[in-house]
Structure formats: C-alpha cells, structure tokens
GROMACS .gro file of C-alpha atoms in nm:
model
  379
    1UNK     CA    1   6.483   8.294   0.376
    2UNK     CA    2   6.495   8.152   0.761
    3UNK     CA    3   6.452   8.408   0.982
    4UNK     CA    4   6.713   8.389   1.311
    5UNK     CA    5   6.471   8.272   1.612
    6UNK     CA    6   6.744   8.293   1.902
    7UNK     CA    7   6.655   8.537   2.208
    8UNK     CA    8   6.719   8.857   2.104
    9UNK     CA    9   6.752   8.881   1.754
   10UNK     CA   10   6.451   8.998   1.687
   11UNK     CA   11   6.528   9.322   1.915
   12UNK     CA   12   6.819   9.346   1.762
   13UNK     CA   13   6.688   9.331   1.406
   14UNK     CA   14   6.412   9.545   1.496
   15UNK     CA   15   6.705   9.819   1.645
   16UNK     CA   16   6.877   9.822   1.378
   17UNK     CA   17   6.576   9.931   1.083
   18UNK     CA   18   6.516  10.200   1.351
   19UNK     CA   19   6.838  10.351   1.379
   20UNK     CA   20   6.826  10.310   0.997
   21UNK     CA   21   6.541  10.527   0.988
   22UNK     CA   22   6.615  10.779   1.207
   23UNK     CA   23   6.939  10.803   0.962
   24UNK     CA   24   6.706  10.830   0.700
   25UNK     CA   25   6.499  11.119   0.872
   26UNK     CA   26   6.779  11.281   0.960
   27UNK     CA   27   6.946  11.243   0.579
   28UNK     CA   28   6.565  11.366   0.402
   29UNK     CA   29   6.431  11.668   0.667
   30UNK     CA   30   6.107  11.650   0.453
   31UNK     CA   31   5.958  11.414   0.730
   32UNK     CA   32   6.035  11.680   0.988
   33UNK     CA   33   5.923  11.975   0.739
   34UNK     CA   34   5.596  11.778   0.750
   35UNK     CA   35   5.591  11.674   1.136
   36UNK     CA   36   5.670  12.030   1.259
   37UNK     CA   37   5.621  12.284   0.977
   38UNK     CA   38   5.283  12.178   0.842
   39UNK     CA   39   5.115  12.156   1.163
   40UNK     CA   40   5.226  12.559   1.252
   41UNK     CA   41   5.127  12.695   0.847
   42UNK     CA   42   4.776  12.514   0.881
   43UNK     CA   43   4.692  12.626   1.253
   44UNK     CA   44   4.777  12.977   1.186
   45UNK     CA   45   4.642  12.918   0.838
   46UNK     CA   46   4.271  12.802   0.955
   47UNK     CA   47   4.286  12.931   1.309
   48UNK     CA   48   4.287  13.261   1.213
   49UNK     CA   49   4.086  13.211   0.894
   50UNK     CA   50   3.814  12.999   0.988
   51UNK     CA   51   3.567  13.155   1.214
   52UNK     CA   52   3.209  13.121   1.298
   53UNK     CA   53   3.138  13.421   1.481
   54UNK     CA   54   3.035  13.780   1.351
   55UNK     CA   55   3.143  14.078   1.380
   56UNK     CA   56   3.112  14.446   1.241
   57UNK     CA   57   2.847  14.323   1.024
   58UNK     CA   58   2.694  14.628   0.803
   59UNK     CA   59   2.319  14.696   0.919
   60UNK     CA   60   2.111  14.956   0.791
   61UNK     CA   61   1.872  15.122   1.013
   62UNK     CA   62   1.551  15.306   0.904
   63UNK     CA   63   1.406  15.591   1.147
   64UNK     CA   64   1.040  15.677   1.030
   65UNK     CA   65   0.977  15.904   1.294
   66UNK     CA   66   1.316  15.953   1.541
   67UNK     CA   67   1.280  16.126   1.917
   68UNK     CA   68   1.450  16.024   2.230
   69UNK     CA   69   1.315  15.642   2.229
   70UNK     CA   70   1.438  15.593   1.881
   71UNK     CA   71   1.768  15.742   1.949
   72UNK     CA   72   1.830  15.569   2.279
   73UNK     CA   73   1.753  15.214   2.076
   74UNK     CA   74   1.998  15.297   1.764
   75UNK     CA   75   2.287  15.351   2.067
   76UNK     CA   76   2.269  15.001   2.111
   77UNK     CA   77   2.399  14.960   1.718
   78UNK     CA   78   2.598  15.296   1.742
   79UNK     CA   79   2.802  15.100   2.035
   80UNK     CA   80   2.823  14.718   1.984
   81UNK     CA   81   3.133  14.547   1.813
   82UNK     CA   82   2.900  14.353   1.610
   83UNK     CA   83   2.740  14.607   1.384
   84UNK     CA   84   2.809  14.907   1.156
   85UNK     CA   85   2.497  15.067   1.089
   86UNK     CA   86   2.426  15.311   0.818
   87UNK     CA   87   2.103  15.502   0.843
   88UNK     CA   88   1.887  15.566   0.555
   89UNK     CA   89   1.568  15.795   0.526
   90UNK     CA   90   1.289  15.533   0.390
   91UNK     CA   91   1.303  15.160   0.364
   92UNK     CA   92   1.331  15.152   0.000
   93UNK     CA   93   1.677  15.282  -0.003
   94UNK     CA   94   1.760  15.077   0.281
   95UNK     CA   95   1.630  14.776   0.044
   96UNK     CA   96   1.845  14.924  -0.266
   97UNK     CA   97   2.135  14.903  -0.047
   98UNK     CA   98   2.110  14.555   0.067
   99UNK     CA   99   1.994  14.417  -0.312
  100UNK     CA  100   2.339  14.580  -0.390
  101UNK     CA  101   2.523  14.411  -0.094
  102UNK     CA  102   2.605  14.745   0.101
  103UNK     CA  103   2.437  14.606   0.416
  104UNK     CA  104   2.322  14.260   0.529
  105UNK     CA  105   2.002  14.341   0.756
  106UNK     CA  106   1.781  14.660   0.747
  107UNK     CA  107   1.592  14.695   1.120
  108UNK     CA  108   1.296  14.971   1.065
  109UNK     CA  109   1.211  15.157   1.342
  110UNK     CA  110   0.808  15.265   1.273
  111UNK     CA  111   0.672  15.568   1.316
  112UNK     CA  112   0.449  15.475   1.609
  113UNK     CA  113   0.797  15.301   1.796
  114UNK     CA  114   0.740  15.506   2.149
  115UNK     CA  115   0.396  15.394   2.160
  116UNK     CA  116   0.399  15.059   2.025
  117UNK     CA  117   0.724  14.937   2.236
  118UNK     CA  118   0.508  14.990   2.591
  119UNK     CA  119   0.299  14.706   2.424
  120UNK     CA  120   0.327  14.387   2.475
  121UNK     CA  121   0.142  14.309   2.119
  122UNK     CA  122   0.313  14.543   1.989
  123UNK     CA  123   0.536  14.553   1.694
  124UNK     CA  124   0.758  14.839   1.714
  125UNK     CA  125   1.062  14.693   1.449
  126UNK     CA  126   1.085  14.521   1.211
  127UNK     CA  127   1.367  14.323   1.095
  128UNK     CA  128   1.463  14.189   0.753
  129UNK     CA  129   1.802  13.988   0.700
  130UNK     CA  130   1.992  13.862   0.397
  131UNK     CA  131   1.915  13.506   0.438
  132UNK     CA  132   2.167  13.410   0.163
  133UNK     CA  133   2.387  13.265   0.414
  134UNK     CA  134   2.160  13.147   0.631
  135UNK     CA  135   2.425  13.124   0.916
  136UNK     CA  136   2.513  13.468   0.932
  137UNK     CA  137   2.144  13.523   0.869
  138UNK     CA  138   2.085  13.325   1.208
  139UNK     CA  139   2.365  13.522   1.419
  140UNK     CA  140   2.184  13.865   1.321
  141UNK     CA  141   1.869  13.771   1.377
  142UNK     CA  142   1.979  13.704   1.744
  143UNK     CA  143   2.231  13.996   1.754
  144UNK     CA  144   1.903  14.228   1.698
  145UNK     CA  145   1.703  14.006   1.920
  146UNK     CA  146   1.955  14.065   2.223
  147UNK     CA  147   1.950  14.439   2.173
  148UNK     CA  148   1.588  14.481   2.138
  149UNK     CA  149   1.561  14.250   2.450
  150UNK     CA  150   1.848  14.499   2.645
  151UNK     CA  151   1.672  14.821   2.539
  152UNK     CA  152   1.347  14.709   2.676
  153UNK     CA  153   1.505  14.600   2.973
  154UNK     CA  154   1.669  14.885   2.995
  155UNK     CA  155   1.366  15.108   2.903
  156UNK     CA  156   1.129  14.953   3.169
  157UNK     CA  157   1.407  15.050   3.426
  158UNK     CA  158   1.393  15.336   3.327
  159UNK     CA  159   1.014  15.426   3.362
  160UNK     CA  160   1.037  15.251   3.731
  161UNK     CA  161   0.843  14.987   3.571
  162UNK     CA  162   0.936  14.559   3.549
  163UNK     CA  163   0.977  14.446   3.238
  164UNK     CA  164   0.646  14.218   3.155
  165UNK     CA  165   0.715  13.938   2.925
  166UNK     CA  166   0.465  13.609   2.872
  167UNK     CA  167   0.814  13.362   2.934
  168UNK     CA  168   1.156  13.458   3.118
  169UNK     CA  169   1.348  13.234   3.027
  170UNK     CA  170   1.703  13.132   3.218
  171UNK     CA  171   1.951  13.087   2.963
  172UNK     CA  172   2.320  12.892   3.047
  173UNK     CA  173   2.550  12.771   2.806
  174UNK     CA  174   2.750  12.516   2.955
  175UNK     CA  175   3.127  12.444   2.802
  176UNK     CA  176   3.165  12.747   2.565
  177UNK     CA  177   3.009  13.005   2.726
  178UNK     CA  178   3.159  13.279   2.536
  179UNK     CA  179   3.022  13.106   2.241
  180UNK     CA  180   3.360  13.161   2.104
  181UNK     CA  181   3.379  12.949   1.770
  182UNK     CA  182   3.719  12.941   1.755
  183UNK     CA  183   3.726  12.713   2.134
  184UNK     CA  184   3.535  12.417   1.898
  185UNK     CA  185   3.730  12.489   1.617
  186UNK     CA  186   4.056  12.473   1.718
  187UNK     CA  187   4.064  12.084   1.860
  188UNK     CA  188   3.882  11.997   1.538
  189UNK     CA  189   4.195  12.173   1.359
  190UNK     CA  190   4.434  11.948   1.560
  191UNK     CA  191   4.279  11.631   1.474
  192UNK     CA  192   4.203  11.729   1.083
  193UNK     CA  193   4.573  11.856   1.060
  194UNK     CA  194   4.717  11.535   1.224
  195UNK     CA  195   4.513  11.298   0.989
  196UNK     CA  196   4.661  11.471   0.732
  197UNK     CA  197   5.083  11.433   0.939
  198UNK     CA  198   4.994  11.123   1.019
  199UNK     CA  199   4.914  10.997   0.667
  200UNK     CA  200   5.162  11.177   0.465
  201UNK     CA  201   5.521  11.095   0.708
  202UNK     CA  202   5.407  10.676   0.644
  203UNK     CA  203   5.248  10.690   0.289
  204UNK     CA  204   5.548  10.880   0.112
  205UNK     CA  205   5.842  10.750   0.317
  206UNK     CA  206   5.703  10.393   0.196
  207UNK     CA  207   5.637  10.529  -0.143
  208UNK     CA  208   5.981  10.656  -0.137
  209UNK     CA  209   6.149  10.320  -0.067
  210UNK     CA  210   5.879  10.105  -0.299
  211UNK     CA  211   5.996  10.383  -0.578
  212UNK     CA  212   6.337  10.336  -0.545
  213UNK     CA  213   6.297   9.948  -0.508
  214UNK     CA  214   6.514   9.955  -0.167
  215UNK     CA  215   6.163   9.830   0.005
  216UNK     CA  216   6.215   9.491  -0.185
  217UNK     CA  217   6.581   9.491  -0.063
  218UNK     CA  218   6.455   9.546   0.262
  219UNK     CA  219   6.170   9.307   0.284
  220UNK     CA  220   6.444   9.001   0.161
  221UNK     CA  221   6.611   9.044   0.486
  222UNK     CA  222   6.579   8.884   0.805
  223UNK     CA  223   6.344   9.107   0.903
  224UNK     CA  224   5.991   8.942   0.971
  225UNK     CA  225   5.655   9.190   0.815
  226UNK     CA  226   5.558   9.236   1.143
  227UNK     CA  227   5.938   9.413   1.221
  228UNK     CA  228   5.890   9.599   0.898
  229UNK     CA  229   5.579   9.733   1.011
  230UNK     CA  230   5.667   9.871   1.340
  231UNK     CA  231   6.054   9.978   1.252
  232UNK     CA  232   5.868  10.182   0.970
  233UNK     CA  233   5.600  10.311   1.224
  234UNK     CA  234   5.780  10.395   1.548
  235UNK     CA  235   6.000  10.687   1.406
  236UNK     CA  236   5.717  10.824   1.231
  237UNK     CA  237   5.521  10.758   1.538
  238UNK     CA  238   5.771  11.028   1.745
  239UNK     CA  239   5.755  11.246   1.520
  240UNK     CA  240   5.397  11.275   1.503
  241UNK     CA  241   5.363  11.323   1.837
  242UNK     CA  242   5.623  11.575   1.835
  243UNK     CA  243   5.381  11.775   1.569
  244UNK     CA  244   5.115  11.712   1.803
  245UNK     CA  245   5.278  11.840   2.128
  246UNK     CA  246   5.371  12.138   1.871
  247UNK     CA  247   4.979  12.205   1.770
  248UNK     CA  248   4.838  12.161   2.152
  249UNK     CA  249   5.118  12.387   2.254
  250UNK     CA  250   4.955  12.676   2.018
  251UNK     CA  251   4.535  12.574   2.072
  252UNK     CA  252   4.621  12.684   2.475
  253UNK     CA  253   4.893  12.960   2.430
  254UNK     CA  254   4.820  13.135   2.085
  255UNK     CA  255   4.461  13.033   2.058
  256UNK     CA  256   4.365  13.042   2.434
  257UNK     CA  257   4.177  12.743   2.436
  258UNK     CA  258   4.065  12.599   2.755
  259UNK     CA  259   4.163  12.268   2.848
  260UNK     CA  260   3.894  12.101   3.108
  261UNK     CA  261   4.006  11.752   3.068
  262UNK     CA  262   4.372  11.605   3.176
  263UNK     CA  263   4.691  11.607   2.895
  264UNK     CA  264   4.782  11.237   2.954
  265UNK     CA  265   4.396  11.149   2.868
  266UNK     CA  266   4.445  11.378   2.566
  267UNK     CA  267   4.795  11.212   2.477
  268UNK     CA  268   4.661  10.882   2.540
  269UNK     CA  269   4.414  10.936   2.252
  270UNK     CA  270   4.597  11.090   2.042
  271UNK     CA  271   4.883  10.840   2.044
  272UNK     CA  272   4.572  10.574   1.907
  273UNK     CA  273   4.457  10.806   1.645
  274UNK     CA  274   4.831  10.841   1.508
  275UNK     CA  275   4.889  10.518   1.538
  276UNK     CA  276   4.532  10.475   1.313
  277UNK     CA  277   4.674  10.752   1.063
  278UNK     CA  278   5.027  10.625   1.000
  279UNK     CA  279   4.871  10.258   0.954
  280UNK     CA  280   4.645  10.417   0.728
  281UNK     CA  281   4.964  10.561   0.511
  282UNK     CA  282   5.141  10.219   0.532
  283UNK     CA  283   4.795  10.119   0.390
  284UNK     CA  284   4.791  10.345   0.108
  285UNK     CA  285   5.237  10.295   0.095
  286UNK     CA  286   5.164   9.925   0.009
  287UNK     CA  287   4.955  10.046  -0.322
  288UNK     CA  288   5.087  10.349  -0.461
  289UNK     CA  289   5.370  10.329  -0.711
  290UNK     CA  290   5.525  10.674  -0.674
  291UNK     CA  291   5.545  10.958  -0.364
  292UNK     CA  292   5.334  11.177  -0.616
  293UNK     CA  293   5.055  10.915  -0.681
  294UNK     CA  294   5.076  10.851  -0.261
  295UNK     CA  295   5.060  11.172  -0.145
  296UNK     CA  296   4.721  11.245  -0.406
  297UNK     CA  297   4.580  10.879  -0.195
  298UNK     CA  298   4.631  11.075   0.111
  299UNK     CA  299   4.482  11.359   0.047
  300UNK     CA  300   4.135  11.238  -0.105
  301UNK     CA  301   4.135  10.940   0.131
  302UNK     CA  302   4.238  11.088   0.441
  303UNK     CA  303   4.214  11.475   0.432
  304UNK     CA  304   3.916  11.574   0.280
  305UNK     CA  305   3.709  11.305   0.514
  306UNK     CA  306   3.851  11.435   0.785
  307UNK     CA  307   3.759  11.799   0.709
  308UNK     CA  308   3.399  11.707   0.577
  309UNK     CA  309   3.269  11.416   0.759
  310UNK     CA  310   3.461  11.447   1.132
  311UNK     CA  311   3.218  11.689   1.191
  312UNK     CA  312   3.462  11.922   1.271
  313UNK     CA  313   3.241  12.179   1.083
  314UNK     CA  314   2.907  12.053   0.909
  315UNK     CA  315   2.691  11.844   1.202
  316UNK     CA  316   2.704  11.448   1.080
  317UNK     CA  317   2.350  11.455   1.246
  318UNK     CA  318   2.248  11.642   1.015
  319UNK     CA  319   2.404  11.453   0.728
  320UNK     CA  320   2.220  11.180   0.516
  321UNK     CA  321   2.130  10.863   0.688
  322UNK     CA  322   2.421  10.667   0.401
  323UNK     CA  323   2.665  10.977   0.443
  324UNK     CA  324   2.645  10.883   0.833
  325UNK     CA  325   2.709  10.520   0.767
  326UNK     CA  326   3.035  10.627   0.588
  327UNK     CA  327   3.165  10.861   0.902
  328UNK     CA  328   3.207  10.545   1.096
  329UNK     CA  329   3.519  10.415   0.840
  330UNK     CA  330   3.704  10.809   0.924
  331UNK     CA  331   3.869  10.816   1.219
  332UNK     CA  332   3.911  11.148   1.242
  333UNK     CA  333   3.561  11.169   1.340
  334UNK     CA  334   3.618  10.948   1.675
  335UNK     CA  335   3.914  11.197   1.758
  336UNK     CA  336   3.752  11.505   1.672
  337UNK     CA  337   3.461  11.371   1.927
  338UNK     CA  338   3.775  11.287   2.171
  339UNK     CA  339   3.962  11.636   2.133
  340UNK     CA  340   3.635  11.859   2.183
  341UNK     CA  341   3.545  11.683   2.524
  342UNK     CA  342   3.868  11.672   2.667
  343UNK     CA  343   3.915  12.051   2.567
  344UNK     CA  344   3.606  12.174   2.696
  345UNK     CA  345   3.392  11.940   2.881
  346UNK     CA  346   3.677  11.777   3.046
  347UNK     CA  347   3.739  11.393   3.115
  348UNK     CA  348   3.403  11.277   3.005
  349UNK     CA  349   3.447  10.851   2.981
  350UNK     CA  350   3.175  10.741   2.806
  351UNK     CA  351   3.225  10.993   2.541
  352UNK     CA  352   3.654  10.936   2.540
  353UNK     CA  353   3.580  10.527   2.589
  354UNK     CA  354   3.394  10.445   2.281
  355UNK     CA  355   3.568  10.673   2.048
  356UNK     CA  356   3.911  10.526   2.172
  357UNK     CA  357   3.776  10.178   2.126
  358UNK     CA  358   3.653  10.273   1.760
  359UNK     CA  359   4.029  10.408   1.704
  360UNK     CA  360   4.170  10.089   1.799
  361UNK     CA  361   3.958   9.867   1.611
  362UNK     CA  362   4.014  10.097   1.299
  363UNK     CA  363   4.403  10.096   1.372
  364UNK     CA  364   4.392   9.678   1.379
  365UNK     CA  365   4.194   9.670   1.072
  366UNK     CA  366   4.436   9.923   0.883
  367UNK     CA  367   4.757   9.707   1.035
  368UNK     CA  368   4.616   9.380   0.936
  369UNK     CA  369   4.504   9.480   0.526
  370UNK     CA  370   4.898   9.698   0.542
  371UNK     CA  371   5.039   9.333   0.658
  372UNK     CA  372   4.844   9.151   0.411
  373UNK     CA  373   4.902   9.396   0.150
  374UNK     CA  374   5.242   9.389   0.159
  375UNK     CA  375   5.300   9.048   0.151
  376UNK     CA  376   5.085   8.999  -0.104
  377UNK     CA  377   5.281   9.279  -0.307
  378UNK     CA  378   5.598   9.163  -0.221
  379UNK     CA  379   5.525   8.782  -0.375
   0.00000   0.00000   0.00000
C-alpha cells in the first residue's frame, strides 16, 4: 500500500493511533493498574521487607566472674537497639542455645576481665558468631567491636587515663552515613520496579492486539513501522513516567531518602531507561503469541536480571568474570548505577554520562531488532 507523503500526514496519522490508544487505555484500566498500582504494592512490598541492617539481634552473654567492670560492659548490650542479650551461667549452655538457634552470637566475659582489659595484649572477651549467614555474621562482629571499643573508651575516662591503642584510626563514611540500607535500596527498587512497568504496559498491550489479530489490521494501514512504533510507545511512555513520578514521590516522603543530585537530571535518565524498557516489550510484543506467553518473556527476560545482575543487591564485582560480561546487555544495571548517584552522591557526570550513553545505545538496538522484527512478522 502507498503511504500519503504530503506535509502533514504523517502528524496526522501519527495523532490519530495516539488518540486511539489513549481510547484504548482508557477502555482496558489494566495499563494504569500496572503504571500506578504495581509501582505502590512493590515499594511498600520490598521497602519495608528488604533490609540490610540489624536489629534486636539475640546475643547471649557469659559472665565467668561478674563485679562492677563486667556489669558496666553488659550495659552496653542491656541498652543498645541492636541486641537482646540473654545471660547464661557457663559457655556450654550459651553454646546449646545457639546450636538450637535461641541466640546468634555468645560474647564471654573471662574471669580475669578487670585485669586483662587494662592490657593492651590482653584478651578480656571473646566472641563467637553464627557465621551461617555470613552477613549478619559480619554486622555483629562489628556491633560487639563498637561496644567493646566505647566501653574502653569510656573506661579509660573513667580512670583519668587516655585510651592507648597501637592505630586511631579516623573513620568517615561519605554518602550514607547513617549506613542506612534502606537509602541504597530504595533507588535500586525504583529502577528494578520500572524495568518490570516498563516491560509489561508495551509487551502485553502488543500481545493483546497480535492476539486478537487487530495488529495486522493495523499494520495494513497507512501507517509507516516507524509511526507504529512510536504511536504504540508514547502513551505507554506517559504513563510510565507517571508510575515513576509516583515511586520517587514515596523513596523521599515515605522512605526519607535523600536526594543530593537535581530531579530533571534524575528525569532525564529515567525517561532513557523507559524508553529502553518499553522498546524492550515491543521487542518481546513482536514474538510472543499470547498476553500470557508475553508477560512470562517479561518476567524472566527483564525482571529477574534486573533484580540479580543490576547490582541492586549482590555486588557485580564480585560476580564471575562471564556473569559480568552478561550485566552489560541489562539495562537496569546502567540505571540502578544512575539512580544511586543522583540520590546520594548527587550530580556526579562521569558516573550519570556513561550509563546514559549505555541506555541509549541499548534503547537503539532494542528499537531497531522491534522494527525489524515486526516487519519481518508481519510479511
């Protein structure tokens, strides 16, 4: 079929699918149920599930010999948020306890502690820890280290005496300096949540019409592919960003999470990465055969990369040289970068520049296999 060159037709053509699909949106509120809905039920889902930090962890603590010294230490479990201790009477039943998961660290004071904790060779605790998760493992070990550190501070002060140790050491930490988990978390929600908006509102609209056989009906019209392809992205495109607007809106007013960097930098970059994720469900649109089949596509292609390999949670550093190779294809993992700087390091360019230009390349390369795909498809 000739397609209409004259000035103007194509905007007009291009109008006219839109309004069509704002119809459609309008007619089906499943689009919006996934723009707006999803994005609240999975923030308030994982926000408020999926923490890092520790708290009111059981410890127990063995006494061999208690007096003032040993009872001014224990206050320091007695009154932090981030233990319950139990005492026991020997370390065996302090052991029993933890085999039968009652407590996850026993701290032993010995029976020489007054003596021994005036020394700097001396070892006046001991501390074991339930190194089955080696995380929370890790957070006691320096939970104990911090109050053992305190006390002898504290101690020293006490005796009109300065605290000797070999090192001092000046410690910072810049960005998160409550070491709140949730600050780090929370951007990596956004972007993980949007892959998943993003994908879905393109992949089973398309399916939709391709299961129905109206997309057929629709690609015999004047329309040109490349109309097609942005009268089926720009609707989705608003609502997606209405989601997004939605899920900053609750990171800095539910979740207090500080935002350093500027919110047209953070728009900006998001606008690329939903472009990249609803390109990526016209990708996946232009293969599936059903909304069911589409909406499985999604999930394993887009979702569960973005949750494992964005490193949103698990380090990709840390991951296998090949496993790193594959990050580079998710580009959840270039936003996740994006949304963590702006959040809470601020405007940082040559960490927001490179990740932007990955987003764009992978956006062009998911736009020009959707363009090929369906034409291909479609003959």
């Amino acid at each position: 079929m000739n397609i209409d060159t004259r000035p103007g037709s194509s905007r007009m053509r291009l109008r006219g699918l839109i309004r069509k699909e704002f119809l459609q949106i309008v007619r089906d509120p499943s689009s919006i149920a996934i723009a707006f809905l999803m994005p609240i039920f999975l923030l308030l889902l994982f926000g408020y599930g999926v923490s890092l930090d520790s708290e009111h962890i059981p410890l127990a603590l063995v006494v061999e010999q208690p007096n003032s010294d040993t009872a001014d230490f224990t206050a320091e479990f007695d009154h932090s948020k981030y233990f319950v201790p139990f005492y026991y009477a020997s370390t065996l039943e302090a052991e029993q306890a933890m085999m039968a998961g009652r407590v996850n660290a026993i701290v032993v004071l010995r029976h020489d502690f007054s003596r021994t904790s005036r020394r700097s060779d001396g070892a006046a605790i001991q501390l074991i820890v339930n190194g089955v998760d080696a995380n929370t493992g890790r957070i006691i070990s320096g939970y104990v280290q911090g109050a053992w550190g305190s006390w002898l501070a504290h101690a020293a002060q006490k005796r009109g005496q300065e605290l000797q140790v070999p090192v001092q050491m000046q410690q910072r930490v810049w960005f998160n300096s409550e070491l709140r988990s949730r600050n780090f978390l929370v951007p990596g929600l956004v972007a993980v949540i949007m892959t998943l908006i993003g994908s879905l509102l393109t992949a089973m609209v398309m399916s939709r019409e391709w299961e129905r056989g109206t997309m057929e009906a629709l690609l015999v019209t004047p329309l040109s592919m490349r109309e097609v392809i942005i009268g089926k992205l720009l609707p989705y495109f608003i609502l997606g960003m209405g989601g997004l607007v939605l899920a900053v809106g609750m990171s800095l007013f539910l979740f207090e999470v500080p935002l350093r960097g500027s919110l047209w930098v953070l728009f900006s970059a998001s606008a690329l990465f939903l472009i990249a994720a609803l390109s990526m469900g016209l990708l996946i649109s232009t293969v599936a055969r059903s909304q069911f089949v589409a909406g499985l596509i999604a999930l394993i292609a887009t979702f569960l990369p973005a949750f494992l390999l964005s490193g949103f949670i698990f380090d990709i550093g840390s991951m296998p040289t090949m496993v790193q190779v594959i990050t580079h294809i998710v580009a959840a993992r270039y936003y996740v970068a994006i949304l963590q700087t702006v959040f809470l390091a601020g405007n940082v360019w040559s960490v927001i520049l490179p990740n932007a230009l990955a987003l764009v390349l992978l956006a062009t390369i998911f736009l020009g296999l959707t363009w090929r795909n369906a034409r291909k498809r479609l003959e």
